[in-house]
Amino acid sequence: MSLTIRALCVGRAYGLPKPSFTYMCNWGAKQDLPLIMFVIEGGEFPVVVDTGADPSRAEEYHGLVLEQTPDERPDTSLRNIGIDPDDVRLVVNTHLHWDHSSNNHLFPNAEVVVQQRELDFAKNPVTWHRRQFEALPGLEAAWRRAEHQISPVHGDVTLAPGVSTVSLPGHTPGSQGVLVEAGSQSYLIGGDTVYLYENWDGDAEGQPIPVGLYTDLVAYETSIKKIQGLPCEVIPSHDFRVLERGRFS
């Protein structure tokens, strides 16, 4: 069995403040970001990692300019590469921010894997993180559309041959990555622990740069060190270069 990771664009956000993505760096700069859904192929069934945002909520609830073409809808993008969304049996959310979990319901036959700590926090986040989880008055968070499909996990868990979760708290309490054994190469889909290659490549001293949005910077450092100890290539969550490459195998 040889697994392959495919990166699919499911939207783009424009003109975001770059310090949100590079902690204490790049003041005054703006950053355009893609929203990326990953598909792991080659196993018994396709596995989807993160399902993108709901563009209809972007401006009103999140203050973002978010563009998504019809072909970039998560279900349509899968059909365009020959995968029926009904055949997806496993969806992994690296965390429950709205731009990673809004379309879980488009995969009705899938079990949705989330860390239990993330699920608990998403239901009642601290005030300053409520918007990212859509825990707002009068609004049902988009991830709740598929809440009945969620199977919480605790820590590092094997999900399928060659596919496992890696607990990476810091950006959110239950952030996780997905480790994929693709032949002789291992890859870590890092979620928002690593937004950009710039985060992982690091500063002038070679130290990784955290993202600017987090719940626990101490836990974040521990998670970074955990990744550094893994023999894998890290795949960021919001870097256009990931889409340019397209396939990891």
XYZ file of C-alpha atoms in Angstrom:
249
model
C 0.000 0.000 0.000
C 1.315 3.414 -0.964
C -0.519 6.455 0.353
C -0.647 9.817 -1.410
C -1.712 13.196 -0.046
C -3.421 15.579 -2.411
C -3.894 19.275 -1.533
C -7.045 20.900 -2.915
C -7.865 24.598 -2.830
C -11.277 25.256 -1.278
C -11.048 29.052 -1.203
C -8.833 32.084 -0.689
C -8.828 34.887 1.857
C -7.305 38.266 1.049
C -5.553 41.078 2.860
C -5.115 39.514 6.283
C -2.703 41.033 8.837
C 0.478 38.988 8.633
C 1.335 39.138 12.371
C -1.715 36.882 12.809
C 0.345 34.182 11.099
C 3.890 35.036 12.165
C 4.080 35.769 15.885
C 5.477 39.247 16.630
C 6.825 39.561 13.063
C 5.975 41.441 9.863
C 4.103 44.354 11.437
C 2.083 46.273 8.864
C 2.316 43.545 6.229
C -0.677 41.802 4.675
C -1.014 38.161 3.684
C -3.286 36.346 1.232
C -3.989 32.749 2.223
C -5.486 29.691 0.567
C -7.883 27.385 2.357
C -6.683 23.836 1.790
C -8.470 20.514 2.089
C -6.218 17.458 2.077
C -7.208 14.070 0.692
C -5.278 10.924 1.584
C -5.630 8.323 -1.158
C -4.388 4.789 -1.632
C -5.930 3.145 1.414
C -9.178 1.245 1.799
C -11.088 4.526 1.486
C -10.212 8.192 0.954
C -9.512 10.213 4.103
C -10.233 13.946 4.167
C -8.309 16.295 6.452
C -10.037 19.645 7.100
C -13.058 20.741 5.108
C -12.697 24.500 4.713
C -15.011 27.419 5.421
C -18.568 28.459 4.651
C -18.103 31.506 2.377
C -21.613 32.764 3.137
C -20.485 33.548 6.695
C -17.117 35.071 5.914
C -17.943 38.771 5.696
C -20.792 39.019 8.225
C -19.316 36.928 11.014
C -15.581 36.939 10.328
C -14.878 40.210 8.535
C -13.073 38.469 5.692
C -13.014 38.717 1.943
C -13.262 35.032 1.028
C -13.432 33.799 -2.540
C -14.497 30.323 -3.599
C -15.267 29.243 -7.156
C -17.981 26.628 -7.793
C -15.286 24.029 -8.546
C -13.664 24.747 -5.183
C -16.617 23.589 -3.110
C -15.201 20.684 -1.110
C -17.636 18.097 -2.485
C -17.228 19.329 -6.057
C -13.435 19.444 -5.811
C -13.468 15.795 -4.765
C -15.739 14.777 -7.615
C -13.405 16.600 -9.996
C -10.601 14.189 -9.028
C -12.837 11.132 -9.236
C -13.842 10.706 -5.593
C -17.483 10.491 -4.524
C -17.961 12.379 -1.222
C -20.211 9.523 -0.091
C -17.194 7.190 -0.271
C -15.255 9.209 2.310
C -15.364 7.222 5.539
C -13.063 9.386 7.630
C -12.765 13.158 8.075
C -10.123 14.542 10.420
C -10.367 18.115 11.678
C -6.999 19.426 12.802
C -9.076 21.765 14.964
C -12.582 23.213 15.004
C -11.969 26.746 13.781
C -14.588 27.646 11.201
C -12.159 27.661 8.258
C -11.181 24.024 8.886
C -14.466 22.360 9.842
C -17.436 24.105 8.203
C -18.126 21.447 5.566
C -17.940 18.199 7.502
C -21.624 17.647 6.723
C -20.830 17.275 3.008
C -19.412 13.832 3.863
C -22.486 12.127 5.357
C -20.954 8.653 5.627
C -17.771 9.784 7.347
C -16.718 9.501 10.953
C -15.343 12.906 12.007
C -12.263 12.683 14.225
C -11.542 15.529 16.644
C -9.543 15.627 19.854
C -11.847 15.502 22.883
C -10.129 18.581 24.342
C -10.909 20.485 21.153
C -14.541 19.477 21.182
C -14.942 20.541 24.802
C -13.302 23.914 24.182
C -15.217 24.597 20.953
C -18.503 24.275 22.806
C -17.495 26.935 25.318
C -14.362 28.824 24.251
C -12.917 31.756 26.139
C -14.306 35.110 25.074
C -11.458 36.083 22.753
C -11.708 32.862 20.732
C -15.470 32.630 20.396
C -15.615 34.039 16.872
C -13.114 31.532 15.445
C -15.310 28.701 16.752
C -18.534 30.500 15.734
C -19.718 30.339 19.341
C -21.725 33.515 18.803
C -25.229 34.543 19.901
C -27.865 33.456 17.419
C -25.424 31.453 15.286
C -25.041 27.691 15.161
C -21.405 26.842 14.519
C -21.003 25.229 11.106
C -19.122 22.250 12.590
C -22.258 21.354 14.535
C -24.024 20.423 11.281
C -22.139 17.131 11.526
C -21.802 16.963 15.302
C -23.561 13.589 15.362
C -20.736 12.181 13.204
C -17.941 13.169 15.606
C -15.867 10.466 17.279
C -13.558 12.166 19.805
C -10.064 10.823 20.375
C -7.450 11.385 23.054
C -3.879 12.050 21.981
C -1.962 10.154 19.312
C -4.173 7.510 17.722
C -3.849 5.255 14.671
C -6.873 5.847 12.453
C -6.086 3.634 9.469
C -2.999 1.853 8.140
C -0.374 4.572 7.684
C -2.584 7.372 9.072
C -2.487 8.606 12.675
C -3.256 11.681 14.731
C -0.521 13.683 16.455
C -1.713 15.804 19.374
C -0.331 19.364 19.007
C -2.000 21.696 21.536
C -1.168 25.369 21.542
C -2.920 27.059 18.646
C -6.060 25.616 20.207
C -6.297 23.251 23.191
C -7.010 20.232 21.001
C -5.082 21.008 17.834
C -3.746 17.942 16.093
C -1.745 16.993 13.040
C -2.142 13.976 10.779
C 0.911 11.801 10.207
C 0.874 9.932 6.911
C 3.274 7.145 5.963
C 3.587 7.482 2.196
C 5.993 4.769 1.108
C 9.508 5.657 2.238
C 8.475 9.207 3.162
C 6.400 10.424 6.110
C 4.434 13.654 6.050
C 2.762 15.626 8.802
C -0.285 17.674 7.870
C 0.372 20.239 10.556
C -2.929 22.095 10.823
C -2.617 25.654 12.078
C 0.374 24.792 14.227
C 2.191 25.588 10.963
C 0.350 28.063 8.732
C 3.199 28.770 6.327
C 6.554 27.313 5.321
C 7.864 30.564 6.788
C 6.679 29.408 10.225
C 8.585 26.158 9.963
C 11.705 27.500 8.223
C 12.010 29.925 11.112
C 13.712 33.189 11.940
C 17.323 34.316 11.473
C 18.378 31.943 14.263
C 16.539 29.033 12.650
C 13.859 28.865 15.323
C 10.309 28.134 14.127
C 7.935 31.099 14.276
C 4.611 30.388 16.011
C 1.395 31.648 14.493
C -0.006 34.800 16.037
C -3.247 33.232 17.270
C -2.980 30.706 20.086
C -4.510 29.657 23.372
C -1.316 28.443 25.092
C 2.138 29.523 23.948
C 3.896 27.206 26.407
C 2.023 24.175 25.057
C 2.723 25.470 21.555
C 6.485 25.307 22.149
C 6.152 21.721 23.377
C 4.207 20.830 20.243
C 6.851 22.400 18.003
C 9.536 20.336 19.736
C 7.394 17.238 19.300
C 7.203 17.833 15.553
C 10.943 18.430 15.400
C 11.397 14.958 16.870
C 9.367 13.285 14.145
C 11.107 11.963 11.005
C 8.722 13.660 8.608
C 8.215 16.494 6.158
C 5.819 19.135 7.476
C 2.970 20.339 5.264
C 1.597 23.776 6.269
C -2.128 24.491 6.299
C -2.325 27.834 4.452
C 0.612 28.159 2.068
C 0.132 28.635 -1.674
C 3.275 26.598 -2.274
C 1.466 23.545 -0.934
C -1.106 23.941 -3.716
C 1.598 24.536 -6.308
C 3.103 21.180 -5.414
C -0.319 19.587 -5.182
C 0.687 16.029 -4.370
C 2.830 14.500 -1.643
C 3.915 10.888 -2.027
